[in-house]
GROMACS .gro file of C-alpha atoms in nm:
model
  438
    1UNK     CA    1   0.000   0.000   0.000
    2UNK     CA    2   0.144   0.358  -0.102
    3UNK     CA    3   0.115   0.668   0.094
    4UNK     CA    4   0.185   0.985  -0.038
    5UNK     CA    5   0.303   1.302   0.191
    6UNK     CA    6   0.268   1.681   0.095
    7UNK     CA    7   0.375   1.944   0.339
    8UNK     CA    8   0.286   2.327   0.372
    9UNK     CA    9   0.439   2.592   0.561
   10UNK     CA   10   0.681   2.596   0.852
   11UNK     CA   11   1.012   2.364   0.939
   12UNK     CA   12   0.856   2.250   1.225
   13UNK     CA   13   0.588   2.110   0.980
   14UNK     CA   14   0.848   1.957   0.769
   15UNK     CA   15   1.003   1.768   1.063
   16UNK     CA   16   0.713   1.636   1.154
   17UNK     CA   17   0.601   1.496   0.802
   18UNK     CA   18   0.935   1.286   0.838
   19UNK     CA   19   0.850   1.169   1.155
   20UNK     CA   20   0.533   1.048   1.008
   21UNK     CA   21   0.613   0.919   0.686
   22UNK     CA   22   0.899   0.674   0.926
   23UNK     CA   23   0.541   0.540   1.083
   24UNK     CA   24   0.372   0.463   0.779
   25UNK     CA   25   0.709   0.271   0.647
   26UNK     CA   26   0.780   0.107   0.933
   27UNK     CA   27   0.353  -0.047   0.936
   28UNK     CA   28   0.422  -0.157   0.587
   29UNK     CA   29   0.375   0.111   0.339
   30UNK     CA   30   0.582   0.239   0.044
   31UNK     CA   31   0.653   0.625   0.027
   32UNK     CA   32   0.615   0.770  -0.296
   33UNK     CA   33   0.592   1.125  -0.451
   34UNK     CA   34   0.298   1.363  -0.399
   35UNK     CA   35   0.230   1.358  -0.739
   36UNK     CA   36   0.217   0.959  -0.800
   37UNK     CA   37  -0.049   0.760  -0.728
   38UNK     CA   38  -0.107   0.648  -0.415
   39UNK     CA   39  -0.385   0.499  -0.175
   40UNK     CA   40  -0.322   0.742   0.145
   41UNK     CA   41  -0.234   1.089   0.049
   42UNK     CA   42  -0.142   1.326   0.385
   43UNK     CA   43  -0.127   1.678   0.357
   44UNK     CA   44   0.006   1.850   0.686
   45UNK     CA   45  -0.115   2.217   0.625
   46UNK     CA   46  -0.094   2.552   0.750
   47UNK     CA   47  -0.309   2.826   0.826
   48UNK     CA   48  -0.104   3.130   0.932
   49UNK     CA   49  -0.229   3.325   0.635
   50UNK     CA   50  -0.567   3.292   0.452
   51UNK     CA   51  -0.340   3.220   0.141
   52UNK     CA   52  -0.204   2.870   0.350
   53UNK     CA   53  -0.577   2.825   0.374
   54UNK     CA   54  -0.630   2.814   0.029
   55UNK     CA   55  -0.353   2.657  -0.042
   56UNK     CA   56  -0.430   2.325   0.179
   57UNK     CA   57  -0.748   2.335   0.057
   58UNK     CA   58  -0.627   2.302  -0.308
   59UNK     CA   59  -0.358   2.053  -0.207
   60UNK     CA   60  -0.664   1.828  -0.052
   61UNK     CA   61  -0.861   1.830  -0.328
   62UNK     CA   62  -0.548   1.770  -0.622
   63UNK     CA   63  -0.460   1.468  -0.429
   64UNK     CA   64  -0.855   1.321  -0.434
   65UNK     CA   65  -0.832   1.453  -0.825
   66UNK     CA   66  -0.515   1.228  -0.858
   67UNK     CA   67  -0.687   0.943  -0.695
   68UNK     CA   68  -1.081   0.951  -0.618
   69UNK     CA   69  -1.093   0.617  -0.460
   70UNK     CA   70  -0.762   0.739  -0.202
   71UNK     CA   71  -0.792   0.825   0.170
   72UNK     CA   72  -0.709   1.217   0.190
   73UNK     CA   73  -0.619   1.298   0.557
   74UNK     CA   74  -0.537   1.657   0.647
   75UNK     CA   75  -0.316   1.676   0.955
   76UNK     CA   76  -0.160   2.007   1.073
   77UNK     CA   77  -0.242   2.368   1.176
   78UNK     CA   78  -0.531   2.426   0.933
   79UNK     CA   79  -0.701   2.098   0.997
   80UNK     CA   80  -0.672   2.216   1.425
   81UNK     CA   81  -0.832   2.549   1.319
   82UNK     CA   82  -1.118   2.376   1.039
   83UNK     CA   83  -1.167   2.092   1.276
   84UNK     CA   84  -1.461   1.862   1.180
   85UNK     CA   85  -1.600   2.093   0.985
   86UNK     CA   86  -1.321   2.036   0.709
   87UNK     CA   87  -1.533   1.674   0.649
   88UNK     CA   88  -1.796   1.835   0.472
   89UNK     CA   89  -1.566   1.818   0.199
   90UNK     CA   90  -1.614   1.614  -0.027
   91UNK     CA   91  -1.222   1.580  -0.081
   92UNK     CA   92  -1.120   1.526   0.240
   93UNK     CA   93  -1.182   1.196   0.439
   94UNK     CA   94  -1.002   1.233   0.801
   95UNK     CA   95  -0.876   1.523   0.976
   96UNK     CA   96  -0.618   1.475   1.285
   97UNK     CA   97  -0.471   1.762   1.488
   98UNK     CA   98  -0.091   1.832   1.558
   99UNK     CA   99  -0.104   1.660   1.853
  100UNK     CA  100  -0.238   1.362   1.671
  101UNK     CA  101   0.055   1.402   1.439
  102UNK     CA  102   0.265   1.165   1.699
  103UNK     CA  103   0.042   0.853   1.623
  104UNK     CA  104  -0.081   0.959   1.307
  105UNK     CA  105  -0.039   0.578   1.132
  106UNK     CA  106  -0.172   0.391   1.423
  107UNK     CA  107  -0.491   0.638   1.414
  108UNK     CA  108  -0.498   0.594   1.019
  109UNK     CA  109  -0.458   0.225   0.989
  110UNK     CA  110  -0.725   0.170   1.280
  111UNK     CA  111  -0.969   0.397   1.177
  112UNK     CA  112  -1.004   0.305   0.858
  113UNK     CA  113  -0.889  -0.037   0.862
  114UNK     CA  114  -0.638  -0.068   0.612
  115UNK     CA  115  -0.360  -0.330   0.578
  116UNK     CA  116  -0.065  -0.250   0.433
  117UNK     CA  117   0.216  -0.518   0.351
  118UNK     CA  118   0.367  -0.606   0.674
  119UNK     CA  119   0.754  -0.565   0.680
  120UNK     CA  120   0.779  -0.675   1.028
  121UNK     CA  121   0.799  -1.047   1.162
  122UNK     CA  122   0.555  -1.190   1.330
  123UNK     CA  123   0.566  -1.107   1.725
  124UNK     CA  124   0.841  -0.817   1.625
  125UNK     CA  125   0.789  -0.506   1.872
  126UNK     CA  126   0.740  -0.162   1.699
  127UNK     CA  127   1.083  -0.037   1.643
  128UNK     CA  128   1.269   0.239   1.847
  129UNK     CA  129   1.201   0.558   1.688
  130UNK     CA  130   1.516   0.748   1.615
  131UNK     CA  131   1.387   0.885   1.277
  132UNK     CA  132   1.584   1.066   1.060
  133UNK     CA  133   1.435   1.437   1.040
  134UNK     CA  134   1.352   1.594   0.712
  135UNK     CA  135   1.658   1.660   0.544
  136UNK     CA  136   1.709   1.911   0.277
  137UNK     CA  137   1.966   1.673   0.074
  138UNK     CA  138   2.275   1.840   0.294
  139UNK     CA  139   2.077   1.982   0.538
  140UNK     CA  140   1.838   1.845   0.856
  141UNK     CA  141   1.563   2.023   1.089
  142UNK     CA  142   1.541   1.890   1.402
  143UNK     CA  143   1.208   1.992   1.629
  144UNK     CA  144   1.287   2.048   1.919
  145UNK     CA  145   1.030   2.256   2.052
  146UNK     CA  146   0.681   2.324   2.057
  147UNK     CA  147   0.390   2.547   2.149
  148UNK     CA  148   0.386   2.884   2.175
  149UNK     CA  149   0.246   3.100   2.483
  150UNK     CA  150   0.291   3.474   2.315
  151UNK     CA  151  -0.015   3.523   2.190
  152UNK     CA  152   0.031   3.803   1.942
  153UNK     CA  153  -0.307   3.936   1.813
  154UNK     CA  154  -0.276   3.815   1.452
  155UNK     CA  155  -0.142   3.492   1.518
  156UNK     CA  156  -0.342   3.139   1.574
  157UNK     CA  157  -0.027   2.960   1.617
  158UNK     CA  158  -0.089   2.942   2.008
  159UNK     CA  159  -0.450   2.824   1.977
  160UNK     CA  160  -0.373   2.556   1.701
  161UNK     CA  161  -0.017   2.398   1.892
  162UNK     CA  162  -0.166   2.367   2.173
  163UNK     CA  163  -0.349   2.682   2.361
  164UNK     CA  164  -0.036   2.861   2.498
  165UNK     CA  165   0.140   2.457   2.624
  166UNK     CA  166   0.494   2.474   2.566
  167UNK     CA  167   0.691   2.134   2.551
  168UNK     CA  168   1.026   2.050   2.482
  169UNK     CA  169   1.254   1.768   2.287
  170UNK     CA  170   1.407   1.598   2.597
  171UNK     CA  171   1.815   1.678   2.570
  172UNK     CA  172   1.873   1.296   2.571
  173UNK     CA  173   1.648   1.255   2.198
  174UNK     CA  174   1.778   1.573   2.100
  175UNK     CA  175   2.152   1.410   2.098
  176UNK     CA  176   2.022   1.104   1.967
  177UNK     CA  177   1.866   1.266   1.698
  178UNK     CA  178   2.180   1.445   1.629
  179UNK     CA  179   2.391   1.173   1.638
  180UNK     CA  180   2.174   0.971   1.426
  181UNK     CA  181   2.201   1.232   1.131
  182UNK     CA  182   2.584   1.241   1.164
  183UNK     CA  183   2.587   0.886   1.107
  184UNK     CA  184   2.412   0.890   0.811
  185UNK     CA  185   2.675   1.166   0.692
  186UNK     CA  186   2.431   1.488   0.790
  187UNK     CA  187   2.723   1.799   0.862
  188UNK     CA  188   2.445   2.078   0.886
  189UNK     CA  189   2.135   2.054   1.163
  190UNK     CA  190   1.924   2.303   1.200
  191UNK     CA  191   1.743   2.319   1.547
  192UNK     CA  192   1.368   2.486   1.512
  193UNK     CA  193   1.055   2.527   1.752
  194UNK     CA  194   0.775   2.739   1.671
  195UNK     CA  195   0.925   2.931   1.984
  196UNK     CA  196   1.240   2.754   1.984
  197UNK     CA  197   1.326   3.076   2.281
  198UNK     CA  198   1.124   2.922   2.486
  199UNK     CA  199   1.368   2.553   2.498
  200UNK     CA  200   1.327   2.429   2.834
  201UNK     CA  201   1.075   2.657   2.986
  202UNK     CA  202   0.864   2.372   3.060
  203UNK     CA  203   1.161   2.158   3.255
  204UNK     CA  204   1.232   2.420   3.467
  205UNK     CA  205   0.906   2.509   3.625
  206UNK     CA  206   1.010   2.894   3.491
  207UNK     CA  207   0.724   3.034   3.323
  208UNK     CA  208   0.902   3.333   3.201
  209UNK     CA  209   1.129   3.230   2.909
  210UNK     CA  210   1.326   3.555   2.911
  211UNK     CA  211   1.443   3.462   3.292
  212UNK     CA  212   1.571   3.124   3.211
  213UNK     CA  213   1.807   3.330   2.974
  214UNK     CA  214   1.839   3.056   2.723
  215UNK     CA  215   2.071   2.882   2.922
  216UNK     CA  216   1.923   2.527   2.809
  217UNK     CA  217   1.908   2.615   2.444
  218UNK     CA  218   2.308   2.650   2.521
  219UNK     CA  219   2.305   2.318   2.752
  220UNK     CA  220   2.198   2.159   2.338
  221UNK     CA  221   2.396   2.360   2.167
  222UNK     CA  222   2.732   2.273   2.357
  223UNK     CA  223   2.653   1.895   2.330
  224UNK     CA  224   2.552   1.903   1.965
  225UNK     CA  225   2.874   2.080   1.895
  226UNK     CA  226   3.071   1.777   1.993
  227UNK     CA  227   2.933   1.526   1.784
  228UNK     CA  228   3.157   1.445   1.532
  229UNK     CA  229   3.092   1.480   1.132
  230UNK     CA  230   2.849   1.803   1.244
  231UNK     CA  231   3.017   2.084   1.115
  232UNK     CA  232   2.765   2.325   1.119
  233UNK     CA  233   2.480   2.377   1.370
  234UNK     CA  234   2.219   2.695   1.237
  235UNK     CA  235   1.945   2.875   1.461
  236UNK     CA  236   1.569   2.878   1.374
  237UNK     CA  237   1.401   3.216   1.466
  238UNK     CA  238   1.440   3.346   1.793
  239UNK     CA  239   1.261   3.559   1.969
  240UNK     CA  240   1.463   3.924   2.050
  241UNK     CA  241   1.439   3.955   2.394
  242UNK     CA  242   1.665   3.617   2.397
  243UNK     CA  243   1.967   3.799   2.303
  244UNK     CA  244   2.124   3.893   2.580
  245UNK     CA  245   2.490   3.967   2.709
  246UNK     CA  246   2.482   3.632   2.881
  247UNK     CA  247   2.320   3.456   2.626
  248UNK     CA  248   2.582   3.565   2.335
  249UNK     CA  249   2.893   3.505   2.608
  250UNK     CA  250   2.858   3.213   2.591
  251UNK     CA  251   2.710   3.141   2.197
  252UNK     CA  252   3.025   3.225   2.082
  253UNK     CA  253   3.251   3.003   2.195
  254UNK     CA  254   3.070   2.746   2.022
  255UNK     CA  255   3.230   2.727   1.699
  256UNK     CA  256   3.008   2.523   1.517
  257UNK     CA  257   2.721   2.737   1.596
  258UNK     CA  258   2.641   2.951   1.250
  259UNK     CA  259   2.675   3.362   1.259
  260UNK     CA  260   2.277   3.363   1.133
  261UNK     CA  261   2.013   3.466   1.359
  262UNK     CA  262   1.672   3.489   1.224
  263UNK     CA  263   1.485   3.723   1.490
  264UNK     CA  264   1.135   3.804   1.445
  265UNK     CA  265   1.051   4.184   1.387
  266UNK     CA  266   0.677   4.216   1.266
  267UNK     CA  267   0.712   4.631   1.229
  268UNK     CA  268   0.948   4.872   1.227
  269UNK     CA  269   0.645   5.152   1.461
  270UNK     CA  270   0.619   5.087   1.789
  271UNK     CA  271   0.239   5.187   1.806
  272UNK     CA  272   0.206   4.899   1.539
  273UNK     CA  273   0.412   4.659   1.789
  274UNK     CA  274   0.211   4.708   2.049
  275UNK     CA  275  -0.126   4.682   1.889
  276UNK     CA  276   0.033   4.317   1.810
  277UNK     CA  277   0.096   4.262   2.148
  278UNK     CA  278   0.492   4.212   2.069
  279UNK     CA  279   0.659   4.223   2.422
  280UNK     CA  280   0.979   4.449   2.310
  281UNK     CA  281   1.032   4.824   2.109
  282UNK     CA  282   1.208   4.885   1.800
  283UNK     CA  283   1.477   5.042   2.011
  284UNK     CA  284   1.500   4.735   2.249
  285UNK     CA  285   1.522   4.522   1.883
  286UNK     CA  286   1.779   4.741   1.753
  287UNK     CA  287   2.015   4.703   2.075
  288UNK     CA  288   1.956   4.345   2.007
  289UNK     CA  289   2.127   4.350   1.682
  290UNK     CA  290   2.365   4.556   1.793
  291UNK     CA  291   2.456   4.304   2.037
  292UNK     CA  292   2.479   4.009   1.794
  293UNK     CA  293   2.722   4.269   1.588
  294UNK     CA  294   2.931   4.313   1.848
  295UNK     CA  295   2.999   3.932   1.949
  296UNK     CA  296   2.990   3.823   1.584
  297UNK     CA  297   3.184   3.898   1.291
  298UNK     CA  298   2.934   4.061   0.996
  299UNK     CA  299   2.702   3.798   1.127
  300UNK     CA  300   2.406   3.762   0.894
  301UNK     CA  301   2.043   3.913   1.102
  302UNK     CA  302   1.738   3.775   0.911
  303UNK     CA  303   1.376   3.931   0.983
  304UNK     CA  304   1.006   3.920   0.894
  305UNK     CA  305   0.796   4.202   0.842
  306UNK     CA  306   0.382   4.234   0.820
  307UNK     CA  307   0.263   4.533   0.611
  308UNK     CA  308  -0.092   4.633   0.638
  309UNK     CA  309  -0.177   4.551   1.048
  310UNK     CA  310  -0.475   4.689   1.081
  311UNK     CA  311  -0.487   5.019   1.173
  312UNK     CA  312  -0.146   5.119   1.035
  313UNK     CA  313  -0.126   5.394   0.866
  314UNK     CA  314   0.120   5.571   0.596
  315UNK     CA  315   0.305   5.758   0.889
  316UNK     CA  316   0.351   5.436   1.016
  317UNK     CA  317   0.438   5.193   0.757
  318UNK     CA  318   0.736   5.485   0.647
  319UNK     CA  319   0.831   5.453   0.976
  320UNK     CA  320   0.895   5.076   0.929
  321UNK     CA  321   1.046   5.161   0.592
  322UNK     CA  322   1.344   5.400   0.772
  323UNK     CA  323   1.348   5.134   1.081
  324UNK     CA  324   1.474   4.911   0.838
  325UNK     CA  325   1.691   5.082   0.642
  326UNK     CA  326   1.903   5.177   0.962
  327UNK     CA  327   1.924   4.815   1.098
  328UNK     CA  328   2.098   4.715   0.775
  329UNK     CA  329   1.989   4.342   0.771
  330UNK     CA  330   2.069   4.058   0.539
  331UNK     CA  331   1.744   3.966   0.455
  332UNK     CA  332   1.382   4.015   0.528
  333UNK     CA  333   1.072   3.833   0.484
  334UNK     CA  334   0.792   4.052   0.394
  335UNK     CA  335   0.429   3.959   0.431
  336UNK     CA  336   0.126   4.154   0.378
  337UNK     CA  337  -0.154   4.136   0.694
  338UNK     CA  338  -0.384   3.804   0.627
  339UNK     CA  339  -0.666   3.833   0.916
  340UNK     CA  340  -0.732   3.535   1.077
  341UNK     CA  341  -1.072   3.425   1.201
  342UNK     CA  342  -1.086   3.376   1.601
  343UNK     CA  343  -0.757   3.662   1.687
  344UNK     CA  344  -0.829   3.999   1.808
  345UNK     CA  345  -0.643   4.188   1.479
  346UNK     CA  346  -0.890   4.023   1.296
  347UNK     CA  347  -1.195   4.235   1.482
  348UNK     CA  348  -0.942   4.532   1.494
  349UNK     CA  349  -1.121   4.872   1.356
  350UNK     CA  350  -0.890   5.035   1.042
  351UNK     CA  351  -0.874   4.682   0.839
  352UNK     CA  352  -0.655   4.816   0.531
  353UNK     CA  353  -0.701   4.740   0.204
  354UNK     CA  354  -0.595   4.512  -0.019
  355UNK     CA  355  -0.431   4.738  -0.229
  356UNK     CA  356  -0.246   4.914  -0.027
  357UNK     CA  357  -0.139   4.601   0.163
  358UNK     CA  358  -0.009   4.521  -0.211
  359UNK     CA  359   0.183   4.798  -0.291
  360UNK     CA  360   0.366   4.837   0.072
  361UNK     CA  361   0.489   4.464   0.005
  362UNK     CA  362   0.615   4.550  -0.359
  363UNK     CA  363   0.819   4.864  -0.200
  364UNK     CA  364   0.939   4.632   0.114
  365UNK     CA  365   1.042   4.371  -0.127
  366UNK     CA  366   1.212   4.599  -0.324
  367UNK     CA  367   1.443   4.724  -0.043
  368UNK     CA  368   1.515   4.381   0.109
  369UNK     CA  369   1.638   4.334  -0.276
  370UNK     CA  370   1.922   4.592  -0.191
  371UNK     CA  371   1.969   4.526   0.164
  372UNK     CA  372   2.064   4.103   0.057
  373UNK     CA  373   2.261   4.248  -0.279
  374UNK     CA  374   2.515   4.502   0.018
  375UNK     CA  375   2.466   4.261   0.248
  376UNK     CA  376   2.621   4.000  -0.008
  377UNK     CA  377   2.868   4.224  -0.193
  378UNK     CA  378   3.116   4.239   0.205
  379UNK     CA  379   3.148   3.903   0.077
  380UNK     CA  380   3.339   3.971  -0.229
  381UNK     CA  381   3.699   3.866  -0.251
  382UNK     CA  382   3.713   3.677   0.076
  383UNK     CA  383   3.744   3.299   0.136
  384UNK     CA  384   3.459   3.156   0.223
  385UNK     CA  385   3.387   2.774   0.412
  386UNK     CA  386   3.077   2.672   0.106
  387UNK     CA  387   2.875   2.358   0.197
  388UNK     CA  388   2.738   2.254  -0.172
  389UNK     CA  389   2.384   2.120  -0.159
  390UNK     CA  390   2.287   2.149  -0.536
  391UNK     CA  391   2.325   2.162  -0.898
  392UNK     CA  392   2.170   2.426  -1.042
  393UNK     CA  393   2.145   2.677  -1.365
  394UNK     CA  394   2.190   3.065  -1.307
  395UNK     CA  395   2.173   3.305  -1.552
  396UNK     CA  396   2.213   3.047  -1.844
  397UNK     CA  397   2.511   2.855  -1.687
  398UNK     CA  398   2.527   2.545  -1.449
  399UNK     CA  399   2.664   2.565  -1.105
  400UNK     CA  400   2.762   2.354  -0.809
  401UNK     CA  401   2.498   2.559  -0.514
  402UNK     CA  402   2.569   2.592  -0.157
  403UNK     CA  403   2.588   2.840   0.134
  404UNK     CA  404   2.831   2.983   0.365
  405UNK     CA  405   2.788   3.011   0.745
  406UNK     CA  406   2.579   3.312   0.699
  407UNK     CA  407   2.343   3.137   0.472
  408UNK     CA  408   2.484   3.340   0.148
  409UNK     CA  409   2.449   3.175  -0.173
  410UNK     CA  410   2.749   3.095  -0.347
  411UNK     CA  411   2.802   2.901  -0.660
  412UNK     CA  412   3.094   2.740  -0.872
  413UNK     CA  413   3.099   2.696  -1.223
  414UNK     CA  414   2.972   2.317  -1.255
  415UNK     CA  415   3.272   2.254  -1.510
  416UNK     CA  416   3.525   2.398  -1.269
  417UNK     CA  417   3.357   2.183  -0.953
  418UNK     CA  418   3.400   1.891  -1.151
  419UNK     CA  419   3.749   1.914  -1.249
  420UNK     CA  420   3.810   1.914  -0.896
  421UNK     CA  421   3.636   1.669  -0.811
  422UNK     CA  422   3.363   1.868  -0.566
  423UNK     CA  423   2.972   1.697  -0.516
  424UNK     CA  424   2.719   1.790  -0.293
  425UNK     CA  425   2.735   1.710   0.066
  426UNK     CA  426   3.116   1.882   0.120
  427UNK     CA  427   3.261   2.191   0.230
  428UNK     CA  428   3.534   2.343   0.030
  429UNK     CA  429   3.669   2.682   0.054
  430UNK     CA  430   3.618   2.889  -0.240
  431UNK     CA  431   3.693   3.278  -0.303
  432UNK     CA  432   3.408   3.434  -0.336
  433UNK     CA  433   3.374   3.638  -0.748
  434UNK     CA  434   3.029   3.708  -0.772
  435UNK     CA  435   2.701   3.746  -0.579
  436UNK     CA  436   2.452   3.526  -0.693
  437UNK     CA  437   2.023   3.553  -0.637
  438UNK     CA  438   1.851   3.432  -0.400
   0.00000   0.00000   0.00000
């Protein structure tokens, strides 16, 4: 029996489709492409915009197009905010929640009786799960955190993983986990949470994640650093207030640890910040970065950015515009306000339009364009450590992709890799000619 996996949004999400596509293979079933046939099809969606919406929704319904007689199961953050409700369509046969995620084959296979091709013997116990997490080809996400207990008034995040219940990945299985990857020749891991700050809130009995001052996020860190064939160990997004003094003391003498810290921004106006209930000021932010500047070479400060909050005005969004433009980061995400049904922004008065929502993204976007292309260009003429992950055509010519510490792109001529002898999966040093797009 084939089951087919598709997943939306975050890392966190992707993890967790690995974790339960290593179910359905270890009950007997063969994993094939979204876009083959199959007789499960599992879509873990998203809902932090109204476009993830849509786009679950059309992901549901291609894989029932691709096979009508198919069990279509949507797992994930949309399916937690749809609920039952989503099983008045026609296209979609079982919904589970992210907590269900965990036993998600066990539920399947029971519920709907199905018997795949058993790979087990008879009597065999359910093996150990040590999965490997999703791995992009050179690179692996490892979960090790969940919930969220922030509640910013745009966000269902909270109310979907959880209500506001933070747990963490046990240091033990993060190690494991770790150590598993390096032995199947893994040298980047990337540890994420969807408020990965808040890493070992819930062992400590702190409620208060900005007390506990990250110290067992750097308990991990220290340990995963020692494992030998990881080379590289890279930050999901943190929350600012985490960057402290203390915190970065003691970040930096971990080698291994990358120089590129996404931290979450939202807007650039402090009016706008606190009608999103963000818990810091775009002056308290900018120290922040500061700070990472000071204990880091040129480190590489990553950010995303929501245009169109309700209520913001054109004051405010220029505001946000000169913010930015003084912080000088590498990159930002830019996303234009997508109201949410059950948050407060969503029954906010001042709901701006579409089109203006529109064209603040288009000039956002194209600033960031600059701020990666200077950001980039300090790059120029140095040696850089390149980890290659890809072949790939730019501008009319093929190259050997990767990324540096700092998550720059950076390519070689796929004639010139060859000649000596470079694939994907290594680190070489190369001097650095050209800055490539994103």
């Amino acid at each position: 029996m084939r089951a087919a996996f598709l997943t939306l949004g975050c890392k966190v999400n992707f993890y967790e489709t690995e974790k339960m596509k290593e179910q359905f293979r270890a009950r007997g079933f063969d994993i094939v492409e979204f876009d083959k046939e199959a007789e499960v099809y599992i879509v873990n969606t998203c809902t932090v915009t109204n476009i993830a919406d849509r786009k679950s929704r059309q992901m549901l319904h291609r894989a029932k197009k691709k096979n009508p007689d198919s069990l279509v199961v949507a797992v994930g953050c949309y399916a937690e905010s749809g609920g039952k409700q989503l099983l008045e369509d026609s296209a979609i046969d079982a919904v589970f929640s992210n907590r269900e995620k965990a036993e998600a084959a066990e539920k399947i296979i029971e519920t709907f009786h199905l018997h795949p091709a058993e790979k087990r013997g008879a009597g065999e116990k359910e093996p150990e799960q040590v999965s490997a997490p999703e791995t992009d080809r050179t690179r692996a996400y490892i979960k090790i955190q969940d919930g969220c207990n922030q509640f910013c008034t745009y966000c269902m995040i909270p109310y979907v993983r959880g209500r506001g219940v933070l747990s963490s990945m046990p240091e033990e299985e993060v190690m494991a986990q770790v150590e598993h990857l390096a032995g199947k020749g893994v040298h980047e891991v990337v540890l994420t949470g969807i408020h990965l700050s808040s890493y070992g809130v819930d062992f400590s009995g702190e409620k208060n994640f900005v007390r506990l001052g990250g110290r067992p996020l750097l308990e991990v860190l220290e340990k995963a650093a020692e494992v030998e064939g990881i080379e590289r160990i890279r930050l999901g997004s943190l929350e600012p207030r985490i960057i402290t003094e203390e915190f970065l003391e003691k970040m930096v003498h971990i080698p291994k640890v990358c120089p590129h810290f996404h931290l979450s921004l939202q807007s650039g106006c402090d009016s706008v910040l606190k009608r999103m209930n963000r818990h810091y000021t775009t002056e308290e932010y900018h120290s922040r970065v500061e700070l990472l500047r000071q204990y880091f070479d040129n480190p590489a400060v990553t950010t995303d950015i929501i245009v169109g909050f309700p209520g913001e005005t054109e004051e405010e969004f220029l505001q946000t515009r000169e913010y930015l433009v003084r912080l000088r980061l590498a990159d930002i995400h830019v996303f234009p306000y997508s109201p949410r049904a059950g948050t407060k922004a969503a029954d906010m008065e001042g709901q701006v339009a579409g089109e203006v929502k529109k064209s603040r993204s288009e000039i956002l976007l194209s600033d960031t364009e600059k701020y990666r292309l200077e950001y980039g260009q300090a790059f120029l003429g140095r040696q850089e450590e390149v980890l290659f992950e890809e072949e790939a055509e730019e501008g009319g010519e093929r190259y050997l992709i990767g990324h540096n510490e700092r998550y720059v792109k950076i390519g070689v001529p796929l004639e010139e890799a060859r000649e000596k002898n470079w694939r994907e999966n290594e680190i070489h040093q190369v001097t650095v000619e050209k800055v490539m797009k994103k």
